[in-house]
PDB file of C-alpha atoms and ligand atoms in Angstrom:
ATOM      1  CA  UNK K   1      95.096 170.625 107.697  1.00  0.00           C
ATOM      2  CA  UNK K   2      95.886 167.311 109.444  1.00  0.00           C
ATOM      3  CA  UNK K   3      99.561 166.325 109.475  1.00  0.00           C
ATOM      4  CA  UNK K   4     100.137 162.831 110.950  1.00  0.00           C
ATOM      5  CA  UNK K   5     102.248 162.966 114.162  1.00  0.00           C
ATOM      6  CA  UNK K   6     104.749 160.488 112.674  1.00  0.00           C
ATOM      7  CA  UNK K   7     105.156 162.263 109.323  1.00  0.00           C
ATOM      8  CA  UNK K   8     108.926 162.498 108.675  1.00  0.00           C
ATOM      9  CA  UNK K   9     108.656 166.155 107.595  1.00  0.00           C
ATOM     10  CA  UNK K  10     106.114 167.149 110.272  1.00  0.00           C
ATOM     11  CA  UNK K  11     107.958 170.163 111.742  1.00  0.00           C
ATOM     12  CA  UNK K  12     108.583 171.689 108.334  1.00  0.00           C
ATOM     13  CA  UNK K  13     104.977 171.074 107.276  1.00  0.00           C
ATOM     14  CA  UNK K  14     103.638 172.664 110.461  1.00  0.00           C
ATOM     15  CA  UNK K  15     105.704 175.800 109.808  1.00  0.00           C
ATOM     16  CA  UNK K  16     104.373 175.875 106.259  1.00  0.00           C
ATOM     17  CA  UNK K  17     100.802 175.617 107.591  1.00  0.00           C
ATOM     18  CA  UNK K  18     101.390 178.703 109.764  1.00  0.00           C
ATOM     19  CA  UNK K  19     102.254 180.639 106.624  1.00  0.00           C
ATOM     20  CA  UNK K  20      99.162 179.388 104.814  1.00  0.00           C
ATOM     21  CA  UNK K  21      96.988 180.261 107.837  1.00  0.00           C
ATOM     22  CA  UNK K  22      98.671 183.682 107.931  1.00  0.00           C
ATOM     23  CA  UNK K  23      97.904 184.156 104.258  1.00  0.00           C
ATOM     24  CA  UNK K  24      94.232 183.246 104.802  1.00  0.00           C
ATOM     25  CA  UNK K  25      94.046 185.703 107.742  1.00  0.00           C
ATOM     26  CA  UNK K  26      95.357 188.497 105.512  1.00  0.00           C
ATOM     27  CA  UNK K  27      98.745 188.798 107.257  1.00  0.00           C
ATOM     28  CA  UNK K  28     101.021 187.244 104.618  1.00  0.00           C
ATOM     29  CA  UNK K  29     101.441 188.548 101.060  1.00  0.00           C
ATOM     30  CA  UNK K  30     101.091 185.914  98.275  1.00  0.00           C
ATOM     31  CA  UNK K  31     104.776 186.582  97.545  1.00  0.00           C
ATOM     32  CA  UNK K  32     105.487 185.680 101.174  1.00  0.00           C
ATOM     33  CA  UNK K  33     104.615 182.056 100.383  1.00  0.00           C
ATOM     34  CA  UNK K  34     107.249 182.044  97.631  1.00  0.00           C
ATOM     35  CA  UNK K  35     109.786 183.669  99.971  1.00  0.00           C
ATOM     36  CA  UNK K  36     109.112 180.912 102.485  1.00  0.00           C
ATOM     37  CA  UNK K  37     109.857 178.262  99.873  1.00  0.00           C
ATOM     38  CA  UNK K  38     113.235 179.840  99.235  1.00  0.00           C
ATOM     39  CA  UNK K  39     113.895 179.849 102.958  1.00  0.00           C
ATOM     40  CA  UNK K  40     112.895 176.169 103.266  1.00  0.00           C
ATOM     41  CA  UNK K  41     115.407 175.247 100.593  1.00  0.00           C
ATOM     42  CA  UNK K  42     118.283 176.943 102.427  1.00  0.00           C
ATOM     43  CA  UNK K  43     117.127 175.450 105.727  1.00  0.00           C
ATOM     44  CA  UNK K  44     117.399 171.990 104.121  1.00  0.00           C
ATOM     45  CA  UNK K  45     120.968 172.784 103.071  1.00  0.00           C
ATOM     46  CA  UNK K  46     121.871 174.090 106.540  1.00  0.00           C
ATOM     47  CA  UNK K  47     120.406 170.966 108.205  1.00  0.00           C
ATOM     48  CA  UNK K  48     117.299 172.531 109.809  1.00  0.00           C
ATOM     49  CA  UNK K  49     119.079 173.275 113.075  1.00  0.00           C
ATOM     50  CA  UNK K  50     120.793 176.316 114.584  1.00  0.00           C
ATOM     51  CA  UNK K  51     124.497 176.211 113.768  1.00  0.00           C
ATOM     52  CA  UNK K  52     127.398 177.756 115.738  1.00  0.00           C
ATOM     53  CA  UNK K  53     127.722 180.678 113.253  1.00  0.00           C
ATOM     54  CA  UNK K  54     124.076 181.571 113.980  1.00  0.00           C
ATOM     55  CA  UNK K  55     124.627 181.380 117.742  1.00  0.00           C
ATOM     56  CA  UNK K  56     127.589 183.778 117.447  1.00  0.00           C
ATOM     57  CA  UNK K  57     125.485 186.186 115.388  1.00  0.00           C
ATOM     58  CA  UNK K  58     122.587 185.910 117.850  1.00  0.00           C
ATOM     59  CA  UNK K  59     124.921 186.792 120.728  1.00  0.00           C
ATOM     60  CA  UNK K  60     126.238 189.843 118.878  1.00  0.00           C
ATOM     61  CA  UNK K  61     122.695 190.829 117.890  1.00  0.00           C
ATOM     62  CA  UNK K  62     121.416 190.638 121.446  1.00  0.00           C
ATOM     63  CA  UNK K  63     124.453 192.550 122.720  1.00  0.00           C
ATOM     64  CA  UNK K  64     123.806 195.276 120.126  1.00  0.00           C
ATOM     65  CA  UNK K  65     120.096 195.462 120.895  1.00  0.00           C
ATOM     66  CA  UNK K  66     120.708 195.669 124.647  1.00  0.00           C
ATOM     67  CA  UNK K  67     123.271 198.444 124.190  1.00  0.00           C
ATOM     68  CA  UNK K  68     121.005 200.388 121.792  1.00  0.00           C
ATOM     69  CA  UNK K  69     119.300 203.657 122.735  1.00  0.00           C
ATOM     70  CA  UNK K  70     116.363 203.100 120.366  1.00  0.00           C
ATOM     71  CA  UNK K  71     116.095 199.417 119.398  1.00  0.00           C
ATOM     72  CA  UNK K  72     113.292 198.569 116.946  1.00  0.00           C
ATOM     73  CA  UNK K  73     111.991 195.225 115.714  1.00  0.00           C
ATOM     74  CA  UNK K  74     110.609 195.506 112.187  1.00  0.00           C
ATOM     75  CA  UNK K  75     107.783 193.071 111.430  1.00  0.00           C
ATOM     76  CA  UNK K  76     106.540 191.913 108.027  1.00  0.00           C
ATOM     77  CA  UNK K  77     103.807 189.452 107.066  1.00  0.00           C
ATOM     78  CA  UNK K  78     105.887 186.268 107.259  1.00  0.00           C
ATOM     79  CA  UNK K  79     107.377 187.147 110.649  1.00  0.00           C
ATOM     80  CA  UNK K  80     103.947 187.995 112.034  1.00  0.00           C
ATOM     81  CA  UNK K  81     102.565 184.653 110.862  1.00  0.00           C
ATOM     82  CA  UNK K  82     105.461 182.545 112.141  1.00  0.00           C
ATOM     83  CA  UNK K  83     106.487 184.070 115.491  1.00  0.00           C
ATOM     84  CA  UNK K  84     103.961 186.685 116.724  1.00  0.00           C
ATOM     85  CA  UNK K  85     104.101 185.856 120.444  1.00  0.00           C
ATOM     86  CA  UNK K  86     107.881 185.472 120.367  1.00  0.00           C
ATOM     87  CA  UNK K  87     108.336 188.901 118.727  1.00  0.00           C
ATOM     88  CA  UNK K  88     106.229 190.513 121.443  1.00  0.00           C
ATOM     89  CA  UNK K  89     108.187 188.664 124.140  1.00  0.00           C
ATOM     90  CA  UNK K  90     111.537 189.644 122.645  1.00  0.00           C
ATOM     91  CA  UNK K  91     110.477 193.306 122.382  1.00  0.00           C
ATOM     92  CA  UNK K  92     109.388 193.252 126.019  1.00  0.00           C
ATOM     93  CA  UNK K  93     112.668 191.708 127.206  1.00  0.00           C
ATOM     94  CA  UNK K  94     114.712 194.186 125.150  1.00  0.00           C
ATOM     95  CA  UNK K  95     112.507 197.168 125.829  1.00  0.00           C
ATOM     96  CA  UNK K  96     112.347 197.593 122.047  1.00  0.00           C
ATOM     97  CA  UNK K  97     109.641 199.084 119.872  1.00  0.00           C
ATOM     98  CA  UNK K  98     107.716 196.972 117.350  1.00  0.00           C
ATOM     99  CA  UNK K  99     107.060 198.502 113.938  1.00  0.00           C
ATOM    100  CA  UNK K 100     105.138 197.032 110.988  1.00  0.00           C
ATOM    101  CA  UNK K 101     107.074 197.571 107.770  1.00  0.00           C
ATOM    102  CA  UNK K 102     105.882 195.921 104.573  1.00  0.00           C
ATOM    103  CA  UNK K 103     107.289 195.578 101.107  1.00  0.00           C
ATOM    104  CA  UNK K 104     103.876 194.778  99.621  1.00  0.00           C
ATOM    105  CA  UNK K 105     102.204 197.414 101.756  1.00  0.00           C
ATOM    106  CA  UNK K 106      98.433 197.673 102.019  1.00  0.00           C
ATOM    107  CA  UNK K 107      96.481 199.419 104.751  1.00  0.00           C
ATOM    108  CA  UNK K 108      94.454 196.228 105.376  1.00  0.00           C
ATOM    109  CA  UNK K 109      97.530 194.098 105.909  1.00  0.00           C
ATOM    110  CA  UNK K 110      99.250 196.697 108.131  1.00  0.00           C
ATOM    111  CA  UNK K 111      96.186 196.801 110.341  1.00  0.00           C
ATOM    112  CA  UNK K 112      95.694 193.027 110.346  1.00  0.00           C
ATOM    113  CA  UNK K 113      99.322 192.504 111.424  1.00  0.00           C
ATOM    114  CA  UNK K 114      99.102 195.166 114.157  1.00  0.00           C
ATOM    115  CA  UNK K 115      95.866 193.628 115.466  1.00  0.00           C
ATOM    116  CA  UNK K 116      97.406 190.142 115.397  1.00  0.00           C
ATOM    117  CA  UNK K 117     100.438 191.380 117.367  1.00  0.00           C
ATOM    118  CA  UNK K 118      98.189 193.127 119.905  1.00  0.00           C
ATOM    119  CA  UNK K 119      96.256 189.865 120.302  1.00  0.00           C
ATOM    120  CA  UNK K 120      99.615 188.318 121.166  1.00  0.00           C
ATOM    121  CA  UNK K 121     100.250 190.893 123.883  1.00  0.00           C
ATOM    122  CA  UNK K 122     101.841 193.884 122.106  1.00  0.00           C
ATOM    123  CA  UNK K 123     101.051 197.157 123.885  1.00  0.00           C
ATOM    124  CA  UNK K 124     102.056 199.385 120.985  1.00  0.00           C
ATOM    125  CA  UNK K 125     102.652 198.710 117.291  1.00  0.00           C
ATOM    126  CA  UNK K 126     104.203 201.498 115.224  1.00  0.00           C
ATOM    127  CA  UNK K 127     104.199 202.027 111.461  1.00  0.00           C
ATOM    128  CA  UNK K 128     100.466 201.697 110.807  1.00  0.00           C
ATOM    129  CA  UNK K 129      98.617 204.225 108.620  1.00  0.00           C
ATOM    130  CA  UNK K 130      99.524 207.856 109.300  1.00  0.00           C
ATOM    131  CA  UNK K 131     102.112 206.797 111.868  1.00  0.00           C
ATOM    132  CA  UNK K 132     104.382 205.762 108.973  1.00  0.00           C
ATOM    133  CA  UNK K 133     104.791 209.417 108.042  1.00  0.00           C
ATOM    134  CA  UNK K 134     108.591 209.591 107.770  1.00  0.00           C
ATOM    135  CA  UNK K 135     110.673 208.463 104.795  1.00  0.00           C
ATOM    136  CA  UNK K 136     113.929 206.556 104.478  1.00  0.00           C
ATOM    137  CA  UNK K 137     116.067 208.478 101.933  1.00  0.00           C
ATOM    138  CA  UNK K 138     117.116 206.798  98.655  1.00  0.00           C
ATOM    139  CA  UNK K 139     114.559 204.033  99.087  1.00  0.00           C
ATOM    140  CA  UNK K 140     111.785 203.777  96.533  1.00  0.00           C
ATOM    141  CA  UNK K 141     109.812 200.740  97.684  1.00  0.00           C
ATOM    142  CA  UNK K 142     106.907 200.933 100.115  1.00  0.00           C
ATOM    143  CA  UNK K 143     109.392 199.979 102.820  1.00  0.00           C
ATOM    144  CA  UNK K 144     110.588 203.613 102.770  1.00  0.00           C
ATOM    145  CA  UNK K 145     107.628 204.700 104.904  1.00  0.00           C
ATOM    146  CA  UNK K 146     108.538 204.483 108.586  1.00  0.00           C
ATOM    147  CA  UNK K 147     107.441 205.792 111.953  1.00  0.00           C
ATOM    148  CA  UNK K 148     109.209 208.932 113.262  1.00  0.00           C
ATOM    149  CA  UNK K 149     109.071 207.317 116.724  1.00  0.00           C
ATOM    150  CA  UNK K 150     110.437 203.990 115.472  1.00  0.00           C
ATOM    151  CA  UNK K 151     112.709 203.041 112.588  1.00  0.00           C
ATOM    152  CA  UNK K 152     113.472 206.681 111.688  1.00  0.00           C
ATOM    153  CA  UNK K 153     115.205 207.367 115.002  1.00  0.00           C
ATOM    154  CA  UNK K 154     116.358 203.793 115.721  1.00  0.00           C
ATOM    155  CA  UNK K 155     120.062 203.141 116.170  1.00  0.00           C
ATOM    156  CA  UNK K 156     119.637 199.354 115.949  1.00  0.00           C
ATOM    157  CA  UNK K 157     116.966 197.662 113.793  1.00  0.00           C
ATOM    158  CA  UNK K 158     116.173 193.945 113.725  1.00  0.00           C
ATOM    159  CA  UNK K 159     114.877 192.931 110.290  1.00  0.00           C
ATOM    160  CA  UNK K 160     113.756 189.311 110.169  1.00  0.00           C
ATOM    161  CA  UNK K 161     113.290 188.059 106.559  1.00  0.00           C
ATOM    162  CA  UNK K 162     114.075 191.064 104.388  1.00  0.00           C
ATOM    163  CA  UNK K 163     114.207 191.787 100.695  1.00  0.00           C
ATOM    164  CA  UNK K 164     117.429 193.654 100.180  1.00  0.00           C
ATOM    165  CA  UNK K 165     117.154 197.322  99.411  1.00  0.00           C
ATOM    166  CA  UNK K 166     116.038 198.574 102.819  1.00  0.00           C
ATOM    167  CA  UNK K 167     118.966 197.060 104.696  1.00  0.00           C
ATOM    168  CA  UNK K 168     121.349 198.975 102.447  1.00  0.00           C
ATOM    169  CA  UNK K 169     119.394 202.226 102.904  1.00  0.00           C
ATOM    170  CA  UNK K 170     119.301 201.815 106.696  1.00  0.00           C
ATOM    171  CA  UNK K 171     123.050 201.129 106.789  1.00  0.00           C
ATOM    172  CA  UNK K 172     123.649 204.283 104.741  1.00  0.00           C
ATOM    173  CA  UNK K 173     121.710 206.170 107.433  1.00  0.00           C
ATOM    174  CA  UNK K 174     124.302 204.919 109.931  1.00  0.00           C
ATOM    175  CA  UNK K 175     122.070 202.372 111.663  1.00  0.00           C
ATOM    176  CA  UNK K 176     123.110 198.935 112.853  1.00  0.00           C
ATOM    177  CA  UNK K 177     120.997 196.393 110.959  1.00  0.00           C
ATOM    178  CA  UNK K 178     120.500 192.867 112.248  1.00  0.00           C
ATOM    179  CA  UNK K 179     119.103 190.483 109.635  1.00  0.00           C
ATOM    180  CA  UNK K 180     117.677 187.002 110.078  1.00  0.00           C
ATOM    181  CA  UNK K 181     117.964 185.277 106.722  1.00  0.00           C
ATOM    182  CA  UNK K 182     118.401 181.614 105.826  1.00  0.00           C
ATOM    183  CA  UNK K 183     120.134 182.606 102.597  1.00  0.00           C
ATOM    184  CA  UNK K 184     123.726 183.674 103.395  1.00  0.00           C
ATOM    185  CA  UNK K 185     124.085 184.947  99.816  1.00  0.00           C
ATOM    186  CA  UNK K 186     121.121 187.316  99.801  1.00  0.00           C
ATOM    187  CA  UNK K 187     121.766 191.058  99.472  1.00  0.00           C
ATOM    188  CA  UNK K 188     120.238 191.557 102.912  1.00  0.00           C
ATOM    189  CA  UNK K 189     122.549 188.964 104.454  1.00  0.00           C
ATOM    190  CA  UNK K 190     125.552 190.633 102.849  1.00  0.00           C
ATOM    191  CA  UNK K 191     124.520 194.223 103.589  1.00  0.00           C
ATOM    192  CA  UNK K 192     123.535 193.745 107.245  1.00  0.00           C
ATOM    193  CA  UNK K 193     125.830 194.588 110.164  1.00  0.00           C
ATOM    194  CA  UNK K 194     124.982 191.266 111.805  1.00  0.00           C
ATOM    195  CA  UNK K 195     123.425 188.349 109.912  1.00  0.00           C
ATOM    196  CA  UNK K 196     121.749 185.482 111.687  1.00  0.00           C
ATOM    197  CA  UNK K 197     121.678 182.665 109.131  1.00  0.00           C
ATOM    198  CA  UNK K 198     118.885 180.656 110.706  1.00  0.00           C
ATOM    199  CA  UNK K 199     115.144 180.143 110.562  1.00  0.00           C
ATOM    200  CA  UNK K 200     113.182 182.849 112.421  1.00  0.00           C
ATOM    201  CA  UNK K 201     111.239 180.108 114.196  1.00  0.00           C
ATOM    202  CA  UNK K 202     114.473 178.961 115.875  1.00  0.00           C
ATOM    203  CA  UNK K 203     116.372 182.270 116.015  1.00  0.00           C
ATOM    204  CA  UNK K 204     113.792 184.427 117.813  1.00  0.00           C
ATOM    205  CA  UNK K 205     113.242 182.019 120.772  1.00  0.00           C
ATOM    206  CA  UNK K 206     117.018 181.735 121.161  1.00  0.00           C
ATOM    207  CA  UNK K 207     117.283 185.540 121.102  1.00  0.00           C
ATOM    208  CA  UNK K 208     114.766 185.712 123.963  1.00  0.00           C
ATOM    209  CA  UNK K 209     116.860 183.242 125.994  1.00  0.00           C
ATOM    210  CA  UNK K 210     120.106 185.127 125.297  1.00  0.00           C
ATOM    211  CA  UNK K 211     118.491 188.463 126.168  1.00  0.00           C
ATOM    212  CA  UNK K 212     117.468 187.134 129.584  1.00  0.00           C
ATOM    213  CA  UNK K 213     121.009 185.849 130.121  1.00  0.00           C
ATOM    214  CA  UNK K 214     122.808 188.950 128.790  1.00  0.00           C
ATOM    215  CA  UNK K 215     120.663 191.429 130.754  1.00  0.00           C
ATOM    216  CA  UNK K 216     122.495 190.236 133.875  1.00  0.00           C
ATOM    217  CA  UNK K 217     125.957 190.883 132.362  1.00  0.00           C
ATOM    218  CA  UNK K 218     127.960 194.105 132.666  1.00  0.00           C
ATOM    219  CA  UNK K 219     127.964 196.543 129.738  1.00  0.00           C
ATOM    220  CA  UNK K 220     131.659 195.832 129.108  1.00  0.00           C
ATOM    221  CA  UNK K 221     130.831 192.142 128.429  1.00  0.00           C
ATOM    222  CA  UNK K 222     128.346 193.122 125.705  1.00  0.00           C
ATOM    223  CA  UNK K 223     130.742 195.686 124.206  1.00  0.00           C
ATOM    224  CA  UNK K 224     133.466 193.032 124.035  1.00  0.00           C
ATOM    225  CA  UNK K 225     131.172 190.663 122.087  1.00  0.00           C
ATOM    226  CA  UNK K 226     130.414 193.399 119.569  1.00  0.00           C
ATOM    227  CA  UNK K 227     134.073 194.395 119.235  1.00  0.00           C
ATOM    228  CA  UNK K 228     135.076 190.825 118.373  1.00  0.00           C
ATOM    229  CA  UNK K 229     132.242 190.249 115.905  1.00  0.00           C
ATOM    230  CA  UNK K 230     133.053 189.919 112.193  1.00  0.00           C
ATOM    231  CA  UNK K 231     130.033 189.479 109.907  1.00  0.00           C
ATOM    232  CA  UNK K 232     132.088 188.511 106.871  1.00  0.00           C
ATOM    233  CA  UNK K 233     133.582 185.628 108.857  1.00  0.00           C
ATOM    234  CA  UNK K 234     130.102 184.511 109.934  1.00  0.00           C
ATOM    235  CA  UNK K 235     128.844 184.464 106.336  1.00  0.00           C
ATOM    236  CA  UNK K 236     131.949 182.530 105.292  1.00  0.00           C
ATOM    237  CA  UNK K 237     131.332 180.028 108.106  1.00  0.00           C
ATOM    238  CA  UNK K 238     127.735 179.578 106.937  1.00  0.00           C
ATOM    239  CA  UNK K 239     128.862 178.821 103.380  1.00  0.00           C
ATOM    240  CA  UNK K 240     131.661 176.538 104.596  1.00  0.00           C
ATOM    241  CA  UNK K 241     129.110 174.629 106.667  1.00  0.00           C
ATOM    242  CA  UNK K 242     126.811 174.121 103.671  1.00  0.00           C
ATOM    243  CA  UNK K 243     129.782 173.175 101.516  1.00  0.00           C
ATOM    244  CA  UNK K 244     131.139 170.622 104.030  1.00  0.00           C
ATOM    245  CA  UNK K 245     127.704 169.175 104.588  1.00  0.00           C
ATOM    246  CA  UNK K 246     127.133 168.685 100.864  1.00  0.00           C
ATOM    247  CA  UNK K 247     130.605 167.160 100.478  1.00  0.00           C
ATOM    248  CA  UNK K 248     129.883 164.683 103.271  1.00  0.00           C
ATOM    249  CA  UNK K 249     126.445 163.849 101.915  1.00  0.00           C
ATOM    250  CA  UNK K 250     127.738 163.420  98.391  1.00  0.00           C
ATOM    251  CA  UNK K 251     130.119 160.740  99.706  1.00  0.00           C
ATOM    252  CA  UNK K 252     127.480 158.864 101.696  1.00  0.00           C
ATOM    253  CA  UNK K 253     124.692 156.444 100.888  1.00  0.00           C
ATOM    254  CA  UNK K 254     121.702 158.629 100.121  1.00  0.00           C
ATOM    255  CA  UNK K 255     119.202 155.924  99.279  1.00  0.00           C
ATOM    256  CA  UNK K 256     116.695 155.257 102.051  1.00  0.00           C
ATOM    257  CA  UNK K 257     116.466 151.491 102.698  1.00  0.00           C
ATOM    258  CA  UNK K 258     113.193 149.666 103.487  1.00  0.00           C
TER     259      UNK K 258
HETATM  260  O1  PTJ S   1     105.176 191.140 104.271  1.00  0.00           O
HETATM  261  P1  PTJ S   1     105.958 191.929 103.241  1.00  0.00           P
HETATM  262  O2  PTJ S   1     105.050 192.671 102.288  1.00  0.00           O
HETATM  263  O3  PTJ S   1     106.941 192.872 103.869  1.00  0.00           O
HETATM  264  O4  PTJ S   1     106.809 190.905 102.342  1.00  0.00           O
HETATM  265  C1  PTJ S   1     107.651 189.987 102.982  1.00  0.00           C
HETATM  266  C2  PTJ S   1     108.492 189.180 101.936  1.00  0.00           C
HETATM  267  C3  PTJ S   1     109.237 188.105 102.706  1.00  0.00           C
HETATM  268  C4  PTJ S   1     107.540 188.560 100.929  1.00  0.00           C
HETATM  269  C5  PTJ S   1     109.481 190.137 101.233  1.00  0.00           C
HETATM  270  O5  PTJ S   1     110.289 190.745 102.190  1.00  0.00           O
HETATM  271  C6  PTJ S   1     110.295 189.427 100.187  1.00  0.00           C
HETATM  272  O6  PTJ S   1     109.953 189.348  99.016  1.00  0.00           O
HETATM  273  O7  PTJ S   1     111.422 188.860 100.639  1.00  0.00           O
HETATM  274  P2  PTJ S   1     112.489 188.037  99.712  1.00  0.00           P
HETATM  275  O8  PTJ S   1     113.210 188.951  98.796  1.00  0.00           O
HETATM  276  O9  PTJ S   1     111.807 186.844  99.146  1.00  0.00           O
HETATM  277  O10 PTJ S   1     113.517 187.600 100.810  1.00  0.00           O
HETATM  278  C7  PTJ S   1     113.156 186.819 101.912  1.00  0.00           C
HETATM  279  C8  PTJ S   1     114.408 186.150 102.452  1.00  0.00           C
HETATM  280  O11 PTJ S   1     114.064 185.488 103.659  1.00  0.00           O
HETATM  281  C9  PTJ S   1     115.000 185.074 101.526  1.00  0.00           C
HETATM  282  O12 PTJ S   1     116.399 185.230 101.473  1.00  0.00           O
HETATM  283  C10 PTJ S   1     114.624 183.747 102.207  1.00  0.00           C
HETATM  284  O13 PTJ S   1     115.633 182.763 102.009  1.00  0.00           O
HETATM  285  C11 PTJ S   1     114.565 184.149 103.659  1.00  0.00           C
HETATM  286  N1  PTJ S   1     113.617 183.361 104.455  1.00  0.00           N
HETATM  287  C12 PTJ S   1     112.430 182.828 104.076  1.00  0.00           C
HETATM  288  N2  PTJ S   1     111.831 182.197 105.103  1.00  0.00           N
HETATM  289  C13 PTJ S   1     112.645 182.363 106.171  1.00  0.00           C
HETATM  290  C14 PTJ S   1     113.786 183.108 105.761  1.00  0.00           C
HETATM  291  N3  PTJ S   1     114.764 183.427 106.616  1.00  0.00           N
HETATM  292  C15 PTJ S   1     114.641 183.036 107.896  1.00  0.00           C
HETATM  293  N4  PTJ S   1     113.574 182.312 108.353  1.00  0.00           N
HETATM  294  C16 PTJ S   1     112.564 181.976 107.529  1.00  0.00           C
HETATM  295  N5  PTJ S   1     111.520 181.272 107.992  1.00  0.00           N
END
């Protein structure tokens, strides 16, 4: 698909193309395309750039992942299509495991995603086939099936782009859940321990940068960040930002002049 270099919505269209390509490769579920549209809408409201509330959440997330004993990055179809190399890089920097976990689970898609991640440098991908032999209690979707070496024993789980019920179940198991979700009102955003209200395509590269920076800091520095973190405040800041932005826009000249 050719998108002219000077198209005013080029970046957004290129991201969309990655999803479509991912769908054609068998990585993304058809529902994943709809989920992306919802994300795009919130990104428009946020202003399509990483805001201070997201930076604060990213810092807390990286601190939590670096302090974790068993950090795991959970990967679904959309994440695999949008940021495969970045996920592998982040896992390497954090010394975290990568696990495929799908809502619309099929064996073909699990395997396609694992292969795609290995092509992007992953040494090991958990959660495929028989490896997903453990079960998250009180969860009835296909997301309940997890690896006994991964999400089951994880103390901190990063869940980019979720669909609600699993975050709650993982929290009930006592795990720290870090969500990346453009919708600050979603159940996932509200149930997570730390919510990064940003697009995965911006959040994951920034997490890699922060990990490299924070790895050089003492443990006490990371613990202090986590102690001072308040997820409710972050979600409020995200909504205030959208609110203020809409107020400003609604008082400005919206018509594009030619
Ligand atoms: O690959 P599977 O089978 O695990 O399925 C993945 C999807 C995403 C289809 C599944 O988890 C799902 O249905 O998710 P939901 O309930 O549509 O929620 C996805 C959330 O991610 C929504 O709140 C979107 O606003 C948000 N979102 C979409 N695109 C992005 C995003 N958040 C961050 N970055 C994005 N690029």
